[in-house]
Amino acid sequence: CGARAARYLERGVASFVHCNEGSPDLGPTIRSNLGRYGDEGATWRITHDDAHKVMLGNAGEFAYDIIDADSFGMSPRAISAAMWSVKLGGLLYLTHTDGRAHTDPERSLG
């Protein structure tokens, strides 16, 4: 849990990571995994909020250098928010952990 956030910190891709996890139950595990890379608030932050709210919540204040958004459980409006929230010249990764989440499994696997 929080593997991609940890990878960005471990490889020096980011100096600060905001990890927004949809499941609050995973918070302690993510905190444990990210704790080896620095202190919460200084090097990383975890929230469990609506992705749309997180990305557009600071509109005008700053834009993200990198957004790694997993569409599992994300609405199309959150993906649109990601496009508006990434810094010009920044990186936007749209991943899809569970391809069956937004499709009809019977047809997509047939």
PDB file of C-alpha atoms in Angstrom, residues 28-106:
ATOM      1  CA  PRO A  28      -1.777   2.931   8.967  1.00  0.00           C
ATOM      2  CA  THR A  29      -0.094   0.601   6.467  1.00  0.00           C
ATOM      3  CA  ILE A  30       0.732   3.466   4.104  1.00  0.00           C
ATOM      4  CA  ARG A  31       2.077   5.532   7.025  1.00  0.00           C
ATOM      5  CA  SER A  32       4.312   2.637   7.976  1.00  0.00           C
ATOM      6  CA  ASN A  33       5.554   2.213   4.401  1.00  0.00           C
ATOM      7  CA  LEU A  34       6.211   5.924   3.826  1.00  0.00           C
ATOM      8  CA  GLY A  35       7.655   6.525   7.309  1.00  0.00           C
ATOM      9  CA  ARG A  36      11.073   5.229   6.256  1.00  0.00           C
ATOM     10  CA  TYR A  37      11.384   8.148   3.791  1.00  0.00           C
ATOM     11  CA  GLY A  38      10.834  10.972   6.265  1.00  0.00           C
ATOM     12  CA  ASP A  39       8.262  12.524   8.537  1.00  0.00           C
ATOM     13  CA  GLU A  40       4.598  12.953   7.736  1.00  0.00           C
ATOM     14  CA  GLY A  41       3.998  16.576   6.785  1.00  0.00           C
ATOM     15  CA  ALA A  42       7.635  17.184   5.851  1.00  0.00           C
ATOM     16  CA  THR A  43       8.181  14.537   3.163  1.00  0.00           C
ATOM     17  CA  TRP A  44       4.758  13.011   2.633  1.00  0.00           C
ATOM     18  CA  ARG A  45       1.088  13.439   3.435  1.00  0.00           C
ATOM     19  CA  ILE A  46      -1.828  11.005   3.410  1.00  0.00           C
ATOM     20  CA  THR A  47      -5.469  11.928   2.919  1.00  0.00           C
ATOM     21  CA  HIS A  48      -8.622   9.920   2.280  1.00  0.00           C
ATOM     22  CA  ASP A  49     -10.650  12.512   0.423  1.00  0.00           C
ATOM     23  CA  ASP A  50     -12.503  12.705  -2.865  1.00  0.00           C
ATOM     24  CA  ALA A  51      -9.811  12.810  -5.586  1.00  0.00           C
ATOM     25  CA  HIS A  52     -11.572  15.666  -7.382  1.00  0.00           C
ATOM     26  CA  LYS A  53     -11.533  17.738  -4.194  1.00  0.00           C
ATOM     27  CA  VAL A  54      -7.851  17.011  -3.531  1.00  0.00           C
ATOM     28  CA  MET A  55      -6.702  17.973  -7.015  1.00  0.00           C
ATOM     29  CA  LEU A  56      -8.778  21.108  -7.394  1.00  0.00           C
ATOM     30  CA  GLY A  57      -8.779  22.112  -3.721  1.00  0.00           C
ATOM     31  CA  ASN A  58      -5.696  24.281  -4.140  1.00  0.00           C
ATOM     32  CA  ALA A  59      -6.494  25.623  -7.583  1.00  0.00           C
ATOM     33  CA  GLY A  60      -4.674  28.879  -8.156  1.00  0.00           C
ATOM     34  CA  GLU A  61      -2.342  28.214  -5.211  1.00  0.00           C
ATOM     35  CA  PHE A  62      -0.143  25.597  -6.884  1.00  0.00           C
ATOM     36  CA  ALA A  63      -0.174  22.836  -9.447  1.00  0.00           C
ATOM     37  CA  TYR A  64       1.269  19.357  -9.018  1.00  0.00           C
ATOM     38  CA  ASP A  65       4.534  18.400 -10.751  1.00  0.00           C
ATOM     39  CA  ILE A  66       3.396  14.780 -11.053  1.00  0.00           C
ATOM     40  CA  ILE A  67      -0.042  13.247 -10.714  1.00  0.00           C
ATOM     41  CA  ASP A  68      -0.246   9.455 -10.657  1.00  0.00           C
ATOM     42  CA  ALA A  69      -3.964   8.748 -10.701  1.00  0.00           C
ATOM     43  CA  ASP A  70      -5.362   5.234 -10.543  1.00  0.00           C
ATOM     44  CA  SER A  71      -8.816   5.214 -12.056  1.00  0.00           C
ATOM     45  CA  PHE A  72      -9.965   2.378  -9.788  1.00  0.00           C
ATOM     46  CA  GLY A  73     -12.899   4.058  -8.098  1.00  0.00           C
ATOM     47  CA  MET A  74     -12.206   7.436  -9.743  1.00  0.00           C
ATOM     48  CA  SER A  75     -14.940   9.228 -11.574  1.00  0.00           C
ATOM     49  CA  PRO A  76     -14.347  10.796 -14.985  1.00  0.00           C
ATOM     50  CA  ARG A  77     -14.592  14.241 -13.341  1.00  0.00           C
ATOM     51  CA  ALA A  78     -11.563  13.367 -11.180  1.00  0.00           C
ATOM     52  CA  ILE A  79      -9.584  12.513 -14.295  1.00  0.00           C
ATOM     53  CA  SER A  80     -10.575  15.878 -15.738  1.00  0.00           C
ATOM     54  CA  ALA A  81      -9.459  17.514 -12.476  1.00  0.00           C
ATOM     55  CA  ALA A  82      -6.089  15.773 -12.817  1.00  0.00           C
ATOM     56  CA  MET A  83      -5.607  17.328 -16.243  1.00  0.00           C
ATOM     57  CA  TRP A  84      -6.339  20.778 -14.822  1.00  0.00           C
ATOM     58  CA  SER A  85      -4.181  20.247 -11.722  1.00  0.00           C
ATOM     59  CA  VAL A  86      -0.909  19.085 -13.226  1.00  0.00           C
ATOM     60  CA  LYS A  87       1.686  21.800 -13.746  1.00  0.00           C
ATOM     61  CA  LEU A  88       2.391  22.888 -17.325  1.00  0.00           C
ATOM     62  CA  GLY A  89       5.230  20.600 -18.369  1.00  0.00           C
ATOM     63  CA  GLY A  90       4.396  18.214 -15.514  1.00  0.00           C
ATOM     64  CA  LEU A  91       3.639  14.517 -15.734  1.00  0.00           C
ATOM     65  CA  LEU A  92       0.200  12.928 -15.588  1.00  0.00           C
ATOM     66  CA  TYR A  93       0.054   9.165 -15.198  1.00  0.00           C
ATOM     67  CA  LEU A  94      -3.378   7.598 -15.594  1.00  0.00           C
ATOM     68  CA  THR A  95      -3.186   4.004 -14.470  1.00  0.00           C
ATOM     69  CA  HIS A  96      -5.878   1.372 -14.274  1.00  0.00           C
ATOM     70  CA  THR A  97      -5.197  -1.230 -11.577  1.00  0.00           C
ATOM     71  CA  ASP A  98      -8.424  -3.152 -12.072  1.00  0.00           C
ATOM     72  CA  GLY A  99      -9.495  -2.966 -15.704  1.00  0.00           C
ATOM     73  CA  ARG A 100     -12.775  -4.626 -14.883  1.00  0.00           C
ATOM     74  CA  ALA A 101     -13.890  -1.882 -12.503  1.00  0.00           C
ATOM     75  CA  HIS A 102     -15.363   0.290 -15.267  1.00  0.00           C
ATOM     76  CA  THR A 103     -16.286  -2.381 -17.796  1.00  0.00           C
ATOM     77  CA  ASP A 104     -18.602  -5.290 -18.164  1.00  0.00           C
ATOM     78  CA  PRO A 105     -16.365  -8.247 -17.147  1.00  0.00           C
ATOM     79  CA  GLU A 106     -18.420 -10.741 -19.120  1.00  0.00           C
TER      80      GLU A 106
END
